Coordinates of C-alpha atoms in Angstrom, one line a residue:
M68 CA 0.0 0.1 0.0
K69 CA 3.0 2.3 1.0
S70 CA 4.7 1.8 -2.5
S71 CA 1.3 2.7 -4.2
L72 CA 1.1 6.0 -2.5
N73 CA 4.7 6.6 -3.0
S74 CA 4.0 6.3 -7.0
L75 CA 1.2 8.6 -6.8
T76 CA 3.5 11.5 -5.3
N77 CA 6.4 10.7 -7.8
P78 CA 6.6 14.0 -9.9
I79 CA 7.3 11.7 -13.1
F80 CA 4.3 9.5 -12.5
L81 CA 2.1 12.6 -12.0
L82 CA 3.6 14.4 -15.1
V83 CA 3.1 11.2 -17.2
M84 CA -0.6 10.8 -15.9
S85 CA -1.3 14.5 -16.5
L86 CA -0.1 14.1 -20.1
V87 CA -2.2 11.0 -20.5
I88 CA -5.3 12.8 -19.5
L89 CA -4.8 15.7 -21.4
A90 CA -4.0 13.9 -24.5
S91 CA -7.1 11.7 -24.3
S92 CA -9.3 14.6 -23.6
C93 CA -8.2 16.6 -26.7
N94 CA -9.1 13.6 -28.8
D95 CA -12.7 13.6 -27.4
K96 CA -14.9 15.1 -30.1
T97 CA -18.6 15.3 -29.6
S98 CA -20.6 14.8 -32.7
D99 CA -21.9 18.4 -32.4
Q100 CA -18.3 19.8 -32.8
K101 CA -16.9 20.9 -36.1
G102 CA -13.7 19.3 -37.6
S103 CA -10.8 21.7 -38.5
Y104 CA -10.6 21.9 -42.2
D105 CA -7.0 22.5 -43.4
N106 CA -7.7 23.3 -46.9
S107 CA -6.4 19.9 -48.1
D108 CA -8.6 17.1 -49.5
S109 CA -12.1 18.6 -49.8
C110 CA -13.4 15.6 -51.2
E111 CA -13.3 14.1 -47.8
L112 CA -15.9 16.6 -46.7
I113 CA -18.7 14.9 -48.7
T114 CA -18.9 11.1 -48.3
V115 CA -20.8 8.4 -50.3
S116 CA -22.5 7.8 -47.0
D117 CA -23.7 11.4 -46.9
V118 CA -24.9 11.2 -50.5
R119 CA -26.8 8.0 -49.7
S120 CA -28.3 9.3 -46.7
V121 CA -29.5 12.8 -48.4
F122 CA -30.9 10.9 -51.5
D123 CA -32.1 8.1 -49.4
L124 CA -30.1 5.5 -51.7
S125 CA -29.6 2.0 -50.5
N126 CA -26.2 0.4 -50.4
Q127 CA -27.2 -1.4 -53.7
V128 CA -27.1 1.8 -55.6
E129 CA -23.5 2.3 -56.8
I130 CA -22.2 5.7 -56.5
E131 CA -19.1 6.6 -58.4
Q132 CA -16.7 9.2 -56.5
T133 CA -14.3 11.1 -58.9
K134 CA -12.1 14.2 -58.6
K135 CA -11.2 16.5 -61.2
H136 CA -8.2 19.2 -61.0
D137 CA -7.5 17.6 -57.7
E138 CA -10.3 19.8 -56.1
I139 CA -13.8 19.4 -57.7
C140 CA -15.4 16.3 -56.4
Y141 CA -18.3 14.5 -58.2
Y142 CA -20.7 11.8 -56.9
K143 CA -22.6 10.1 -59.6
W144 CA -25.3 7.2 -59.8
Q145 CA -28.2 6.0 -61.8
S146 CA -31.5 6.3 -60.3
P147 CA -32.8 3.2 -58.8
E148 CA -36.4 4.1 -59.9
N149 CA -35.7 5.2 -63.4
P150 CA -32.2 4.0 -65.0
N151 CA -32.5 6.4 -67.6
L152 CA -31.9 9.1 -65.0
E153 CA -28.3 9.8 -63.9
Y154 CA -27.6 11.9 -60.9
T155 CA -24.4 13.9 -60.2
V156 CA -23.6 16.0 -57.1
R157 CA -20.9 18.4 -57.8
F158 CA -18.8 19.8 -54.8
A159 CA -15.9 22.5 -54.9
F160 CA -14.3 25.1 -52.8
A161 CA -13.3 28.5 -54.2
H162 CA -9.6 28.7 -55.3
W163 CA -8.1 30.9 -52.4
A164 CA -6.8 30.5 -49.0
Q165 CA -9.1 31.2 -46.1
K166 CA -10.0 34.9 -45.7
S167 CA -11.0 37.3 -43.2
E168 CA -14.7 38.0 -42.6
A169 CA -14.5 41.6 -44.2
E170 CA -12.8 39.7 -47.3
M171 CA -15.6 37.4 -47.2
N172 CA -18.2 40.0 -47.3
K173 CA -16.6 41.9 -50.0
T174 CA -16.2 38.9 -52.2
W175 CA -19.7 37.7 -51.5
E176 CA -21.0 41.1 -52.6
T177 CA -19.0 41.1 -55.6
Q178 CA -20.0 37.8 -56.7
N179 CA -23.6 38.5 -56.1
K180 CA -23.4 41.6 -58.3
Q181 CA -21.2 40.3 -61.1
V182 CA -22.9 36.8 -61.4
Y183 CA -25.5 35.5 -59.1
S184 CA -27.9 38.3 -59.2
K185 CA -28.6 37.5 -62.9
H186 CA -29.5 33.8 -62.0
N187 CA -32.5 34.2 -59.7
L188 CA -30.5 34.6 -56.6
Q189 CA -32.3 33.9 -53.1
E190 CA -30.9 33.6 -49.6
V191 CA -31.0 30.4 -47.8
P192 CA -30.8 30.8 -44.0
G193 CA -29.5 28.5 -41.4
I194 CA -26.5 27.2 -43.5
G195 CA -23.0 28.4 -42.5
D196 CA -22.0 32.0 -42.1
K197 CA -24.1 32.9 -45.4
A198 CA -25.7 30.8 -48.1
S199 CA -27.5 31.7 -51.3
W200 CA -29.5 29.5 -54.0
S201 CA -29.1 30.6 -57.8
E202 CA -30.0 29.1 -61.1
Y203 CA -26.3 29.4 -61.9
E204 CA -25.0 26.3 -63.7
N205 CA -28.2 24.8 -63.5
G206 CA -28.7 25.4 -59.9
Q207 CA -26.1 25.8 -57.3
L208 CA -25.9 26.2 -53.6
R209 CA -23.1 28.6 -52.5
V210 CA -22.1 28.8 -48.8
T211 CA -19.7 30.8 -46.8
E212 CA -18.2 29.2 -43.5
D213 CA -15.2 30.1 -41.5
G214 CA -13.5 32.2 -44.2
Y215 CA -14.2 29.8 -47.1
I216 CA -16.7 29.6 -49.9
F217 CA -17.8 26.2 -51.2
Y218 CA -20.4 25.3 -53.9
I219 CA -22.7 22.2 -54.2
S220 CA -24.7 21.5 -57.4
I221 CA -27.0 18.5 -58.3
Y222 CA -27.3 17.6 -62.1
V223 CA -29.9 15.4 -63.5
K224 CA -29.6 13.8 -67.1
P225 CA -31.5 14.2 -69.1
K226 CA -32.4 17.6 -67.8
N227 CA -35.8 17.7 -69.1
E228 CA -36.8 14.6 -67.1
N229 CA -35.4 16.0 -63.7
P230 CA -37.8 14.9 -60.9
L231 CA -36.5 17.4 -58.5
N232 CA -37.8 20.9 -58.2
T233 CA -36.1 24.0 -57.0
Q234 CA -37.0 23.4 -53.4
D235 CA -35.9 19.9 -53.5
L236 CA -32.6 20.8 -54.8
I237 CA -32.1 23.6 -52.2
E238 CA -33.1 21.1 -49.4
K239 CA -30.7 18.4 -50.6
T240 CA -27.7 20.7 -51.3
S241 CA -28.3 22.4 -47.8
A242 CA -28.3 19.0 -46.1
L243 CA -25.1 18.2 -47.9
A244 CA -23.8 21.8 -46.9
K245 CA -24.3 21.0 -43.2
A246 CA -22.6 17.7 -43.5
V247 CA -19.5 19.6 -45.0
I248 CA -19.7 22.2 -42.2
K249 CA -19.8 19.7 -39.6
K250 CA -16.5 18.2 -40.9
M251 CA -14.8 21.5 -41.6

C-alpha cells in the first residue's frame, strides 16, 4: 500500500498521468463539434454515405466518386427508380486560402453583383455564415463558412426529365452543406 502511495506522489508519474489525461481529452470530439478544415482534400468533406443519406439510396446503388483538377468532387449514380436518369453531385471550394470576415463579405457582394444576381439569387438561411441558391450552372448552393466559400450542385440527365424541383434541390444541397460544415 505504501509503494502505491509513493508512486502517486512521484513527480514523473504525475507528469505522465497528466499528459495521458490531457491527450485523451483533446481527442474527445462530440458529434456536435465541427472538424478543423485545413484546406487539403475537400473531397473528404462529402462522403458517399452523406450522398446515400440525403438521397435515401440503398447500399445496392453504386455511387462513383471522382475528382477533377485535384479539387472538384463528383458523385454519380443511376436512379434506382428510373435507370434512364443519371444524378451527379458536384462539390468544390473556391480557389483561395481562408479569408477574413471583411474579405469574405466583399467577395460575397462582388459575386452577387457580377454573377449570381443574374440567376434568380435567393438567400438560404440557417446554412453556414451565409448561403444562397441561384440557377447559375443549372442550380447551385453557395456557402460561406469560417473564411471559405464552397459550392454544391445537383445535376440530373436528361435535364428535361429531372424529377427534383428547385425546393428539392435547395433542401438536398443544404443537407450536404451541413454535412460539410460539420466536418470542416
